[in-house]
mmCIF file of C-alpha atoms in Angstrom:
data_model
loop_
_atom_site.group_PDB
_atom_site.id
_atom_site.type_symbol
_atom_site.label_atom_id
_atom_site.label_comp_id
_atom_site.label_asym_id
_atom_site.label_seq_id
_atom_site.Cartn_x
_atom_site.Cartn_y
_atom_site.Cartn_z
ATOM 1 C CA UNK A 1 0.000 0.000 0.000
ATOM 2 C CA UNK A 2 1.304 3.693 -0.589
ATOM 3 C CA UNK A 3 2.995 5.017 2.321
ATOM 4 C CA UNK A 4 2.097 2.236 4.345
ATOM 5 C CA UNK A 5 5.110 2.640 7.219
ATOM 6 C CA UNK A 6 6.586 5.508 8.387
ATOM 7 C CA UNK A 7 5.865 7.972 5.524
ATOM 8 C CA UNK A 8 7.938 11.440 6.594
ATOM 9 C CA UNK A 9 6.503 14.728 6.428
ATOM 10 C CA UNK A 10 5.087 16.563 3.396
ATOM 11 C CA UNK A 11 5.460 13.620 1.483
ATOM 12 C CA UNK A 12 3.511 12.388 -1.908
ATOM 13 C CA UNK A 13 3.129 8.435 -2.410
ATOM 14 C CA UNK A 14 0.790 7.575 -5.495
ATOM 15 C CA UNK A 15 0.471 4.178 -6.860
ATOM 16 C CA UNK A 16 0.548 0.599 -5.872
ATOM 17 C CA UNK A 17 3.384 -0.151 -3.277
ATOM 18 C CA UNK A 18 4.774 3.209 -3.838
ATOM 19 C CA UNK A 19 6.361 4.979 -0.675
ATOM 20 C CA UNK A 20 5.594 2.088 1.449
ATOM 21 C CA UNK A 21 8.206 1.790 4.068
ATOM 22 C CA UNK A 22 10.460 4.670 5.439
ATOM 23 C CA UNK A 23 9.616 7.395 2.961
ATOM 24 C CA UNK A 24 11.419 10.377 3.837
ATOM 25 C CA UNK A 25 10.276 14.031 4.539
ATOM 26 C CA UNK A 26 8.988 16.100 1.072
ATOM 27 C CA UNK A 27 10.173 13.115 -0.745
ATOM 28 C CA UNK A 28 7.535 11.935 -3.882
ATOM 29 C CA UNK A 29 6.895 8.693 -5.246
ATOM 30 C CA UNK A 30 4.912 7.882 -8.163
ATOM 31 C CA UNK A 31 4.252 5.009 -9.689
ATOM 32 C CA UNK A 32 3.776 1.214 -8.960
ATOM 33 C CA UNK A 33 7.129 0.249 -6.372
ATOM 34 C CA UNK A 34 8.450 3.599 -6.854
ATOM 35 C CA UNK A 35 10.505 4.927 -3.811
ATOM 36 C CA UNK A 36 9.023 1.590 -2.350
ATOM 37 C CA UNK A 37 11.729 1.307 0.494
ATOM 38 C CA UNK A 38 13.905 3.488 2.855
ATOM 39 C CA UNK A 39 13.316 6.746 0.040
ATOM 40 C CA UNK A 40 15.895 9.751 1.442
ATOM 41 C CA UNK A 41 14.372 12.781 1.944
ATOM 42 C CA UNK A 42 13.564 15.550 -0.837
ATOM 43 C CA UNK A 43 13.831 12.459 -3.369
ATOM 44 C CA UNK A 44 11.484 11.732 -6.352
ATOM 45 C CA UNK A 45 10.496 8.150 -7.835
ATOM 46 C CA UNK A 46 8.654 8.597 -10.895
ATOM 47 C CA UNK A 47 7.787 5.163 -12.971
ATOM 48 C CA UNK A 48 7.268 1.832 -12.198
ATOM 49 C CA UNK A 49 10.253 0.712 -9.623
ATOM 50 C CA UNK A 50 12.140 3.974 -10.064
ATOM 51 C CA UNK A 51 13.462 4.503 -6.775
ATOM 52 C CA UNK A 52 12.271 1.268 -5.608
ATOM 53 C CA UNK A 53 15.313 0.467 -2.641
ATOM 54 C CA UNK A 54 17.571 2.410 -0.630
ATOM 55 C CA UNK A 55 17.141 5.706 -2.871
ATOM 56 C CA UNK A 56 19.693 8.576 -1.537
ATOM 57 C CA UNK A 57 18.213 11.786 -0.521
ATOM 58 C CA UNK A 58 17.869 14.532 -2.987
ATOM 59 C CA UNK A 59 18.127 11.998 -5.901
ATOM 60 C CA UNK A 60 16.301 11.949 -9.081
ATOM 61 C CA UNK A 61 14.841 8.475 -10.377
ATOM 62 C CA UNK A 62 12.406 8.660 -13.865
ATOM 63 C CA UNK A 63 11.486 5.649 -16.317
ATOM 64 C CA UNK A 64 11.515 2.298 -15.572
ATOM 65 C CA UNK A 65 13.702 0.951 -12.718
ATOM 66 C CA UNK A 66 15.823 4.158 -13.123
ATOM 67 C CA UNK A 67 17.176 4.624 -9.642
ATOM 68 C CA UNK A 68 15.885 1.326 -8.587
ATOM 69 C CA UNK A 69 18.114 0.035 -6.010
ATOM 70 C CA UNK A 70 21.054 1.686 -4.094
ATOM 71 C CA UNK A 71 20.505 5.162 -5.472
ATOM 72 C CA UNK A 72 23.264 7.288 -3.769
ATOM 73 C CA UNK A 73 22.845 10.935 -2.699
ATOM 74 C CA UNK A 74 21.963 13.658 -5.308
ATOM 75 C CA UNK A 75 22.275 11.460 -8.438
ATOM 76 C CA UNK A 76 20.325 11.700 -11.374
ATOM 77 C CA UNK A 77 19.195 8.814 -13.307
ATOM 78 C CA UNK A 78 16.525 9.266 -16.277
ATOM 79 C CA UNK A 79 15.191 6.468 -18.705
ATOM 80 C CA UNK A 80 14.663 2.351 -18.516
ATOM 81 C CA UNK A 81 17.210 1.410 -15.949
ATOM 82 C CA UNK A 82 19.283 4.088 -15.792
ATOM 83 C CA UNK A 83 21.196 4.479 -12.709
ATOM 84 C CA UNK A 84 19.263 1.102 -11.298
ATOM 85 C CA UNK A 85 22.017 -0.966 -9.969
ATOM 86 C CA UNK A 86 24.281 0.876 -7.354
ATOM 87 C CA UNK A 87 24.579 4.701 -8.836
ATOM 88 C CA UNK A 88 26.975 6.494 -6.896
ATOM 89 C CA UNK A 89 26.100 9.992 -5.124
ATOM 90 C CA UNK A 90 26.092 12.927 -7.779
ATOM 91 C CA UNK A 91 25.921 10.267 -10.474
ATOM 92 C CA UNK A 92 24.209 11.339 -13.560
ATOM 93 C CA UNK A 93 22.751 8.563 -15.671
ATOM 94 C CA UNK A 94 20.393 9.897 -18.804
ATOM 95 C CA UNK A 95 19.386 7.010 -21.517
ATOM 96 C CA UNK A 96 17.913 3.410 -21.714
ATOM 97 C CA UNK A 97 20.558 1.850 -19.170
ATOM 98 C CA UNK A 98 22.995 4.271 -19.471
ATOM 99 C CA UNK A 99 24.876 4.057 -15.820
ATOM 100 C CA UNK A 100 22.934 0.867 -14.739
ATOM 101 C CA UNK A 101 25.176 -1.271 -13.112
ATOM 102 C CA UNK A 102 28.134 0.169 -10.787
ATOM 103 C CA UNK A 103 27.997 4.245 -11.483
ATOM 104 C CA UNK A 104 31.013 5.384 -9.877
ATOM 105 C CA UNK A 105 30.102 8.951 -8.045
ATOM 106 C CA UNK A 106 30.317 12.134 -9.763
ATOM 107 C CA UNK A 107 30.341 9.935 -13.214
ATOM 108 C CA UNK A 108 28.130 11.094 -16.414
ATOM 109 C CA UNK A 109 26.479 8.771 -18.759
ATOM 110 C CA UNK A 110 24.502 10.572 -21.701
ATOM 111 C CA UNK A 111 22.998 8.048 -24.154
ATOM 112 C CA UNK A 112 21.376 4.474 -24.433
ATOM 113 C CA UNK A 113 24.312 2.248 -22.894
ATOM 114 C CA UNK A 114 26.859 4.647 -21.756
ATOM 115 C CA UNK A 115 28.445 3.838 -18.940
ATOM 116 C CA UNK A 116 26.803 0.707 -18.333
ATOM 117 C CA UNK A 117 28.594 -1.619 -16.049
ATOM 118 C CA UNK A 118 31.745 -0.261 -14.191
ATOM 119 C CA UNK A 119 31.946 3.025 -14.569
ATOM 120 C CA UNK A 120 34.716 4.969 -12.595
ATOM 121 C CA UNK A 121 34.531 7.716 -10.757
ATOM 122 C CA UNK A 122 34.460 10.971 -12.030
ATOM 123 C CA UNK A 123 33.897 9.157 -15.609
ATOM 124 C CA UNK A 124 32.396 11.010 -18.472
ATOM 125 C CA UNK A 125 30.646 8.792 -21.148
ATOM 126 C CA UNK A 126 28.338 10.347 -23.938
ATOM 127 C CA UNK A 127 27.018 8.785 -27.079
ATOM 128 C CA UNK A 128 25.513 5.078 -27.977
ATOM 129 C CA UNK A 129 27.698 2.915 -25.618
ATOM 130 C CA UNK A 130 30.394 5.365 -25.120
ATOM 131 C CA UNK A 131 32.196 4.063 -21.890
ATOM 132 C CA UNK A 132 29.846 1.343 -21.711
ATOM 133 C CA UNK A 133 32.018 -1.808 -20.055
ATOM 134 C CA UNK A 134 34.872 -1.068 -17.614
ATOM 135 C CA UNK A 135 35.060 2.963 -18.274
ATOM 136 C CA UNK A 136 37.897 4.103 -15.801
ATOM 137 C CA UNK A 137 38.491 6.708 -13.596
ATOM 138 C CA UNK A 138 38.412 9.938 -14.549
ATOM 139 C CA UNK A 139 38.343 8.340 -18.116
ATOM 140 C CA UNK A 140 36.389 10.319 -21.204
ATOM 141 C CA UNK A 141 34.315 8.999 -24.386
ATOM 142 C CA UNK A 142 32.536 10.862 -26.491
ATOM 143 C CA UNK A 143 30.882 9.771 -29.584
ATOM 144 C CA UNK A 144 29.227 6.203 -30.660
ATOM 145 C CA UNK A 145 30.764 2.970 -29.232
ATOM 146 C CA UNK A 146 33.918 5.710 -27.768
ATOM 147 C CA UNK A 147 36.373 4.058 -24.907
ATOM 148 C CA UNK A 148 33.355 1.027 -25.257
ATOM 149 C CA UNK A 149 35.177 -1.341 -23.556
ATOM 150 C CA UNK A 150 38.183 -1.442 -20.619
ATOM 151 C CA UNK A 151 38.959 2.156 -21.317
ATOM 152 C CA UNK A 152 41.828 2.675 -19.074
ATOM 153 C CA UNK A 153 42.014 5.574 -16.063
ATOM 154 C CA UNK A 154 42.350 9.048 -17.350
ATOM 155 C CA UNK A 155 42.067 7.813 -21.048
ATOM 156 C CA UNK A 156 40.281 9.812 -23.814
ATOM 157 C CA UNK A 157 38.099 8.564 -26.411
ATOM 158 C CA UNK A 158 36.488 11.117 -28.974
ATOM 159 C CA UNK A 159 34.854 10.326 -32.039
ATOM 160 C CA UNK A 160 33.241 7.184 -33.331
ATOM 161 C CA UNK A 161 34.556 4.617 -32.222
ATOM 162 C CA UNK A 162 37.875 5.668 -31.156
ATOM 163 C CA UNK A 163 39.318 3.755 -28.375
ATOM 164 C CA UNK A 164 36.857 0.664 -28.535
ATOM 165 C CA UNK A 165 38.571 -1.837 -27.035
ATOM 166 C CA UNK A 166 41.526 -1.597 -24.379
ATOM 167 C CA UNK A 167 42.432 1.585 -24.267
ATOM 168 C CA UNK A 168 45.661 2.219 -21.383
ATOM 169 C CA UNK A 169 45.827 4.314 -18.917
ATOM 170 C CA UNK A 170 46.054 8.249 -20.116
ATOM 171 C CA UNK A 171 46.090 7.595 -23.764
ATOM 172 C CA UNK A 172 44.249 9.775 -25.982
ATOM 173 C CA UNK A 173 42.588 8.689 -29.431
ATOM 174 C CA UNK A 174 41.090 11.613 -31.192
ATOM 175 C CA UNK A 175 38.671 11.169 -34.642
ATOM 176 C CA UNK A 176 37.412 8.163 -36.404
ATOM 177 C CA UNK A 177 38.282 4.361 -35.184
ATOM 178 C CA UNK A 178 41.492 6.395 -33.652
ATOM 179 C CA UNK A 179 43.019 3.860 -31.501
#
């Protein structure tokens, strides 16, 4: 039932299951499961599961599972399962999946599959699958399938495809299949 158990102050809980245990104060939930347990406070849920376990106060969970389970502080997830799987605090995930499984914090994911699983900290990934296995820290990819897969710490990927596959540690690959 929405906001079954200990539903905080000034809250909003609409939908089946939504809000239902420990949803903090002037948080909202909408949607069936959304912000369905231990929602921070000032957080919003919106879609089915968005939210749905341990979502971080002040975070930002919309679509389908976005945000669905360990949602740190402050992060920002936005399409189907972005964000859902462990998003790190100031995360921002924005895409179908982009950021879903092991956001590193303050890491950006812009596109369907960037950043998907593994992304570092501090990690920059924008395109179709830019970043989108194994993306280390403070590692950037820009463009389609950039830095896709073990790109290396501090590495930089722009253009399509540059940097695919196994990219070291600092190296840079600038323009088309560079790398």
């Amino acid at each position: 039932l929405a906001g079954q158990y200990n539903q905080g102050s000034n809250t909003v809980a609409v939908g089946r299951l939504a809000g239902e245990t420990s949803q903090g104060i002037s948080a909202t939930a909408v949607g069936l499961g959304a912000g369905r347990y231990n929602q921070g406070g000032d957080a919003t849920a919106v879609g089915h599961d968005a939210g749905n376990t341990s979502q971080g106060s002040f975070a930002t969970a919309v679509g389908h599972d976005a945000g669905s389970n360990n949602q740190g502080t402050f992060a920002v997830a936005v399409g189907n399962e972005a964000g859902s799987n462990n998003q790190g605090s100031y995360a921002t995930a924005v895409g179908d999946a982009a950021g879903s499984n092991n956001q590193g914090s303050y890491a950006t994911a812009l596109g369907a599959g960037a950043g998907r699983s593994n992304q570092g900290c501090y990690a920059t990934a924008v395109g179709y699958t830019a970043g989108q296995t194994s993306q280390g820290e403070y590692a950037t990819a820009v463009g389609v399938q950039a830095g896709q897969t073990s790109q290396g710490d501090y590495a930089v990927a722009v253009g399509y495809v540059a940097g695919q596959t196994s990219q070291g540690d600092y190296a840079v690959a600038v323009g088309r299949e560079a790398g």
